[in-house]
PDB file of C-alpha atoms in Angstrom:
ATOM      1  CA  MET U   4     107.789  10.621  -5.110  1.00 45.00           C
ATOM      2  CA  ALA U   5     104.972  13.034  -4.002  1.00 45.00           C
ATOM      3  CA  ALA U   6     101.445  10.785  -4.555  1.00 44.00           C
ATOM      4  CA  GLN U   7      99.462  12.399  -7.064  1.00 45.00           C
ATOM      5  CA  SER U   8      95.474  13.243  -6.677  1.00 41.00           C
ATOM      6  CA  GLN U   9      93.490  11.533  -8.827  1.00 43.00           C
ATOM      7  CA  ALA U  10      90.306  12.835 -10.202  1.00 40.00           C
ATOM      8  CA  PRO U  11      87.270  11.984  -8.228  1.00 42.00           C
ATOM      9  CA  THR U  12      85.117   9.272 -10.672  1.00 43.00           C
ATOM     10  CA  ALA U  13      81.758  10.086 -11.243  1.00 46.00           C
ATOM     11  CA  LEU U  14      79.919   7.494 -10.090  1.00 47.00           C
ATOM     12  CA  VAL U  15      80.805   6.601  -6.492  1.00 52.00           C
ATOM     13  CA  ILE U  16      79.795   3.824  -4.883  1.00 56.00           C
ATOM     14  CA  THR U  17      79.299   3.741  -1.203  1.00 67.00           C
ATOM     15  CA  ASP U  18      78.502   0.422   1.171  1.00 76.00           C
ATOM     16  CA  ARG U  19      76.161   1.904   3.507  1.00 78.00           C
ATOM     17  CA  ASP U  20      76.133  -1.011   5.569  1.00 77.00           C
ATOM     18  CA  ALA U  21      79.372  -0.475   6.514  1.00 78.00           C
ATOM     19  CA  HIS U  22      79.310   2.903   8.316  1.00 79.00           C
ATOM     20  CA  PRO U  23      80.186   2.617  11.668  1.00 86.00           C
ATOM     21  CA  HIS U  24      77.458   4.827  13.065  1.00 88.00           C
ATOM     22  CA  LYS U  25      73.770   3.893  13.963  1.00 90.00           C
ATOM     23  CA  TRP U  26      70.521   6.204  13.162  1.00 90.00           C
ATOM     24  CA  ALA U  27      69.567   8.491  16.431  1.00 91.00           C
ATOM     25  CA  THR U  28      66.067   7.001  15.848  1.00 90.00           C
ATOM     26  CA  GLY U  29      64.460   3.906  14.238  1.00 88.00           C
ATOM     27  CA  LEU U  30      61.787   4.586  11.934  1.00 87.00           C
ATOM     28  CA  VAL U  31      59.479   3.258  13.980  1.00 87.00           C
ATOM     29  CA  GLY U  32      60.532   5.695  16.503  1.00 89.00           C
ATOM     30  CA  THR U  33      59.969   8.533  14.519  1.00 90.00           C
ATOM     31  CA  VAL U  34      56.440   8.545  15.593  1.00 91.00           C
ATOM     32  CA  CYS U  35      57.732   9.460  19.041  1.00 93.00           C
ATOM     33  CA  ARG U  36      60.824  11.255  18.502  1.00 93.00           C
ATOM     34  CA  GLU U  37      59.254  13.649  15.641  1.00 93.00           C
ATOM     35  CA  PRO U  38      55.628  13.377  15.489  1.00 94.00           C
ATOM     36  CA  CYS U  39      54.804  16.964  14.045  1.00 95.00           C
ATOM     37  CA  PHE U  40      57.633  16.607  11.090  1.00 95.00           C
ATOM     38  CA  LEU U  41      56.067  13.066  10.482  1.00 94.00           C
ATOM     39  CA  ALA U  42      52.490  14.401  10.654  1.00 94.00           C
ATOM     40  CA  LEU U  43      53.731  16.934   7.875  1.00 94.00           C
ATOM     41  CA  SER U  44      55.768  14.265   5.916  1.00 93.00           C
ATOM     42  CA  CYS U  45      52.540  12.097   5.953  1.00 92.00           C
ATOM     43  CA  VAL U  46      50.007  15.187   4.926  1.00 93.00           C
ATOM     44  CA  CYS U  47      52.476  16.796   2.580  1.00 92.00           C
ATOM     45  CA  PHE U  48      55.719  14.261   1.510  1.00 91.00           C
ATOM     46  CA  PRO U  49      57.410  16.890  -1.113  1.00 92.00           C
ATOM     47  CA  CYS U  50      57.096  19.826   1.195  1.00 93.00           C
ATOM     48  CA  SER U  51      59.006  17.620   4.058  1.00 94.00           C
ATOM     49  CA  ASN U  52      61.647  16.438   1.645  1.00 94.00           C
ATOM     50  CA  VAL U  53      62.620  19.868   0.238  1.00 94.00           C
ATOM     51  CA  MET U  54      63.051  20.801   4.475  1.00 95.00           C
ATOM     52  CA  VAL U  55      65.008  18.185   5.329  1.00 95.00           C
ATOM     53  CA  ARG U  56      66.954  18.190   1.803  1.00 93.00           C
ATOM     54  CA  ARG U  57      67.731  22.276   2.383  1.00 93.00           C
ATOM     55  CA  GLU U  58      68.812  21.328   6.037  1.00 93.00           C
ATOM     56  CA  ALA U  59      70.844  18.463   5.025  1.00 93.00           C
ATOM     57  CA  LEU U  60      72.911  20.747   2.327  1.00 91.00           C
ATOM     58  CA  LYS U  61      73.535  23.117   4.819  1.00 90.00           C
ATOM     59  CA  ALA U  62      75.246  20.913   7.308  1.00 88.00           C
ATOM     60  CA  SER U  63      77.093  19.040   4.546  1.00 84.00           C
ATOM     61  CA  GLY U  64      78.080  22.136   2.835  1.00 85.00           C
ATOM     62  CA  ALA U  65      77.406  20.885  -0.622  1.00 84.00           C
ATOM     63  CA  ASN U  66      75.783  22.629  -3.405  1.00 85.00           C
ATOM     64  CA  TYR U  67      72.204  21.340  -4.739  1.00 86.00           C
ATOM     65  CA  ARG U  68      72.566  18.675  -7.899  1.00 84.00           C
ATOM     66  CA  CYS U  69      69.759  16.767  -9.366  1.00 83.00           C
ATOM     67  CA  PHE U  70      69.642  13.383  -6.849  1.00 84.00           C
ATOM     68  CA  GLN U  71      72.629  14.502  -5.425  1.00 83.00           C
ATOM     69  CA  HIS U  72      74.034  12.607  -8.442  1.00 79.00           C
ATOM     70  CA  HIS U  73      72.861   9.124  -6.802  1.00 79.00           C
ATOM     71  CA  PHE U  74      70.299   8.592  -9.359  1.00 76.00           C
ATOM     72  CA  LEU U  75      71.066   9.400 -13.041  1.00 69.00           C
ATOM     73  CA  PRO U  76      73.990  11.131 -12.559  1.00 68.00           C
ATOM     74  CA  CYS U  77      74.852  12.154 -16.509  1.00 68.00           C
ATOM     75  CA  ILE U  78      71.014  13.573 -16.636  1.00 63.00           C
ATOM     76  CA  GLY U  79      71.498  15.354 -13.523  1.00 62.00           C
ATOM     77  CA  ARG U  80      74.299  17.726 -15.261  1.00 66.00           C
ATOM     78  CA  CYS U  81      72.479  18.265 -17.942  1.00 67.00           C
ATOM     79  CA  ILE U  82      69.325  19.822 -16.459  1.00 69.00           C
ATOM     80  CA  PRO U  83      69.601  23.948 -16.641  1.00 72.00           C
ATOM     81  CA  GLY U  84      68.615  25.592 -14.027  1.00 69.00           C
ATOM     82  CA  GLN U  85      70.456  23.607 -11.037  1.00 74.00           C
ATOM     83  CA  ARG U  86      72.912  26.718 -10.555  1.00 76.00           C
ATOM     84  CA  VAL U  87      70.926  29.249 -11.132  1.00 80.00           C
ATOM     85  CA  CYS U  88      67.837  28.192  -9.419  1.00 82.00           C
ATOM     86  CA  PRO U  89      68.437  25.193  -7.162  1.00 84.00           C
ATOM     87  CA  CYS U  90      64.969  26.018  -4.563  1.00 86.00           C
ATOM     88  CA  CYS U  91      63.051  25.655  -8.317  1.00 87.00           C
ATOM     89  CA  CYS U  92      64.894  22.596  -9.058  1.00 85.00           C
ATOM     90  CA  MET U  93      64.566  20.824  -5.509  1.00 89.00           C
ATOM     91  CA  VAL U  94      60.967  21.692  -5.611  1.00 90.00           C
ATOM     92  CA  LEU U  95      60.347  20.165  -9.504  1.00 88.00           C
ATOM     93  CA  GLU U  96      62.564  17.203  -8.440  1.00 87.00           C
ATOM     94  CA  ALA U  97      60.770  16.310  -4.896  1.00 90.00           C
ATOM     95  CA  HIS U  98      57.340  16.578  -6.554  1.00 89.00           C
ATOM     96  CA  CYS U  99      58.266  14.685  -9.881  1.00 87.00           C
ATOM     97  CA  CYS U 100      60.316  12.090  -8.190  1.00 84.00           C
ATOM     98  CA  PRO U 101      59.341  11.945  -4.708  1.00 86.00           C
ATOM     99  CA  VAL U 102      60.465   8.076  -4.251  1.00 85.00           C
ATOM    100  CA  LEU U 103      63.940   9.225  -5.803  1.00 85.00           C
ATOM    101  CA  SER U 104      64.574  12.210  -4.347  1.00 88.00           C
ATOM    102  CA  SER U 105      63.929  11.217  -0.679  1.00 89.00           C
ATOM    103  CA  LEU U 106      66.492   8.342  -1.070  1.00 88.00           C
ATOM    104  CA  ALA U 107      69.178  10.704  -2.793  1.00 89.00           C
ATOM    105  CA  THR U 108      68.548  13.203   0.748  1.00 92.00           C
ATOM    106  CA  ARG U 109      68.527   9.795   3.123  1.00 91.00           C
ATOM    107  CA  TYR U 110      71.630   8.682   1.366  1.00 89.00           C
ATOM    108  CA  MET U 111      73.294  12.335   1.560  1.00 91.00           C
ATOM    109  CA  ILE U 112      72.975  12.140   5.364  1.00 92.00           C
ATOM    110  CA  GLN U 113      74.146   8.873   5.525  1.00 91.00           C
ATOM    111  CA  ASP U 114      77.200   9.556   3.985  1.00 88.00           C
ATOM    112  CA  LYS U 115      78.069  12.169   6.048  1.00 89.00           C
ATOM    113  CA  PHE U 116      77.178  11.094   9.101  1.00 91.00           C
ATOM    114  CA  MET U 117      78.412   7.824   8.305  1.00 90.00           C
ATOM    115  CA  VAL U 118      75.111   5.968   9.490  1.00 91.00           C
ATOM    116  CA  LYS U 119      74.660   2.596   8.308  1.00 90.00           C
ATOM    117  CA  ARG U 120      71.658   1.060   7.060  1.00 86.00           C
ATOM    118  CA  THR U 121      68.749  -0.912   9.396  1.00 84.00           C
ATOM    119  CA  CYS U 122      67.848  -4.154   8.793  1.00 85.00           C
ATOM    120  CA  MET U 123      63.848  -2.555   8.164  1.00 84.00           C
ATOM    121  CA  GLU U 124      65.137  -0.194   5.924  1.00 83.00           C
ATOM    122  CA  ARG U 125      67.156  -3.416   3.766  1.00 83.00           C
ATOM    123  CA  ALA U 126      63.767  -5.022   4.264  1.00 85.00           C
ATOM    124  CA  CYS U 127      61.433  -2.322   3.156  1.00 82.00           C
ATOM    125  CA  MET U 128      63.676  -1.919   0.075  1.00 79.00           C
ATOM    126  CA  ARG U 129      63.708  -5.793  -0.696  1.00 83.00           C
ATOM    127  CA  LEU U 130      59.791  -5.690  -0.153  1.00 81.00           C
ATOM    128  CA  LEU U 131      59.366  -2.788  -2.674  1.00 79.00           C
ATOM    129  CA  CYS U 132      61.627  -4.313  -5.572  1.00 76.00           C
ATOM    130  CA  LEU U 133      59.229  -7.401  -4.920  1.00 81.00           C
ATOM    131  CA  CYS U 134      56.602  -6.064  -5.320  1.00 78.00           C
ATOM    132  CA  SER U 135      57.384  -3.681  -8.476  1.00 75.00           C
ATOM    133  CA  LEU U 136      58.934  -7.186 -10.314  1.00 78.00           C
ATOM    134  CA  ILE U 137      55.472  -9.055  -9.468  1.00 79.00           C
ATOM    135  CA  SER U 138      53.621  -6.333 -10.388  1.00 76.00           C
ATOM    136  CA  CYS U 139      55.690  -6.035 -13.668  1.00 77.00           C
ATOM    137  CA  CYS U 140      55.125  -9.510 -14.580  1.00 81.00           C
ATOM    138  CA  CYS U 141      51.445 -10.297 -14.033  1.00 79.00           C
ATOM    139  CA  SER U 142      49.228  -8.613 -16.408  1.00 82.00           C
ATOM    140  CA  LYS U 143      47.432  -5.753 -15.657  1.00 81.00           C
ATOM    141  CA  ASP U 144      44.009  -7.678 -15.054  1.00 84.00           C
ATOM    142  CA  SER U 145      45.817  -9.678 -12.712  1.00 83.00           C
ATOM    143  CA  CYS U 146      44.518  -9.664  -9.378  1.00 85.00           C
ATOM    144  CA  TRP U 147      48.167  -9.963  -8.057  1.00 82.00           C
ATOM    145  CA  HIS U 148      49.178  -6.841 -10.176  1.00 81.00           C
ATOM    146  CA  GLU U 149      46.426  -4.972  -8.131  1.00 85.00           C
ATOM    147  CA  VAL U 150      47.311  -6.518  -4.823  1.00 85.00           C
ATOM    148  CA  THR U 151      51.411  -5.988  -5.438  1.00 83.00           C
ATOM    149  CA  HIS U 152      50.673  -2.173  -6.582  1.00 82.00           C
ATOM    150  CA  ALA U 153      48.621  -1.148  -3.712  1.00 84.00           C
ATOM    151  CA  LEU U 154      50.661  -3.510  -1.435  1.00 82.00           C
ATOM    152  CA  SER U 155      53.978  -1.050  -2.828  1.00 80.00           C
ATOM    153  CA  HIS U 156      51.877   1.860  -2.590  1.00 82.00           C
ATOM    154  CA  CYS U 157      50.705   1.400   1.235  1.00 82.00           C
ATOM    155  CA  CYS U 158      54.466   0.452   1.818  1.00 77.00           C
ATOM    156  CA  LEU U 159      55.239   3.839   0.425  1.00 79.00           C
ATOM    157  CA  CYS U 160      53.064   6.151   1.634  1.00 84.00           C
ATOM    158  CA  PHE U 161      54.322   4.929   5.385  1.00 86.00           C
ATOM    159  CA  ILE U 162      58.046   4.064   5.180  1.00 88.00           C
ATOM    160  CA  LEU U 163      58.698   7.025   3.578  1.00 89.00           C
ATOM    161  CA  PRO U 164      57.382   9.871   5.471  1.00 93.00           C
ATOM    162  CA  CYS U 165      58.669   7.565   8.325  1.00 92.00           C
ATOM    163  CA  MET U 166      62.681   7.778   6.349  1.00 91.00           C
ATOM    164  CA  ASN U 167      62.160  11.732   6.209  1.00 93.00           C
ATOM    165  CA  ALA U 168      61.458  12.180   9.829  1.00 94.00           C
ATOM    166  CA  GLN U 169      64.260   9.806  10.788  1.00 94.00           C
ATOM    167  CA  GLY U 170      66.704  12.056   8.874  1.00 94.00           C
ATOM    168  CA  TYR U 171      65.235  15.048   9.744  1.00 95.00           C
ATOM    169  CA  HIS U 172      65.846  13.919  13.311  1.00 94.00           C
ATOM    170  CA  GLN U 173      69.470  12.924  12.408  1.00 94.00           C
ATOM    171  CA  LEU U 174      70.004  16.127  11.591  1.00 94.00           C
ATOM    172  CA  LYS U 175      68.793  17.793  14.586  1.00 93.00           C
ATOM    173  CA  VAL U 176      70.798  15.357  16.914  1.00 92.00           C
ATOM    174  CA  GLU U 177      73.876  16.469  14.589  1.00 90.00           C
ATOM    175  CA  GLN U 178      73.179  19.847  14.616  1.00 87.00           C
ATOM    176  CA  ARG U 179      72.838  19.959  18.819  1.00 86.00           C
ATOM    177  CA  GLY U 180      75.942  17.391  18.796  1.00 78.00           C
ATOM    178  CA  ALA U 181      77.995  19.776  16.993  1.00 71.00           C
ATOM    179  CA  THR U 182      76.939  23.137  18.970  1.00 69.00           C
ATOM    180  CA  THR U 183      77.214  21.828  22.072  1.00 67.00           C
ATOM    181  CA  LEU U 184      81.379  20.666  20.806  1.00 56.00           C
ATOM    182  CA  ASN U 185      81.649  24.065  19.674  1.00 56.00           C
ATOM    183  CA  GLU U 186      80.112  25.348  23.425  1.00 55.00           C
ATOM    184  CA  ALA U 187      82.331  23.079  25.207  1.00 52.00           C
ATOM    185  CA  LEU U 188      85.800  24.356  22.814  1.00 51.00           C
ATOM    186  CA  LEU U 189      84.743  28.207  23.886  1.00 50.00           C
ATOM    187  CA  VAL U 190      84.897  26.906  27.637  1.00 47.00           C
ATOM    188  CA  VAL U 191      88.642  25.436  27.290  1.00 46.00           C
ATOM    189  CA  ASP U 192      90.174  28.543  25.044  1.00 47.00           C
ATOM    190  CA  GLU U 193      88.671  30.592  27.858  1.00 48.00           C
TER     191      GLU U 193
END
């Protein structure tokens, strides 16, 4: 009896801690490995995010979707123009929701190349969640609200550009590996 193919579910939860591969460089290592791209990411974060997303889409062969359906999948399907003008939607996404846009790109790279999350990545995300939680629980006039708000913004300003540069470096390494593999296969064929 032939196995029936099931339709993919709308929400796929991936355990990125179970992926077998490591990043080609750590978050801190991006300062030495991708200094120019890291500087671009610090100066114009949405522009660097669009660049990384376009490269990741080419590498995975996927079409652009709003947040690649990692966040708000039902809302992402309703946004017009994704198929007609994906570049415009990508730029709007990167400028209006830079954190979610960057994380969607990162998750796409991790899932494509089976790269697991790092301890630093998990710690930074937990710190951001903790700061947001404390900030929400304190009154707006509280010193704790101001401190946690400033801490979360500093974390975002330092960590997200490093995450973009890390994704950019991973894409370069994977592309170089694919090129080397193709050259080796050509030599074997000859």
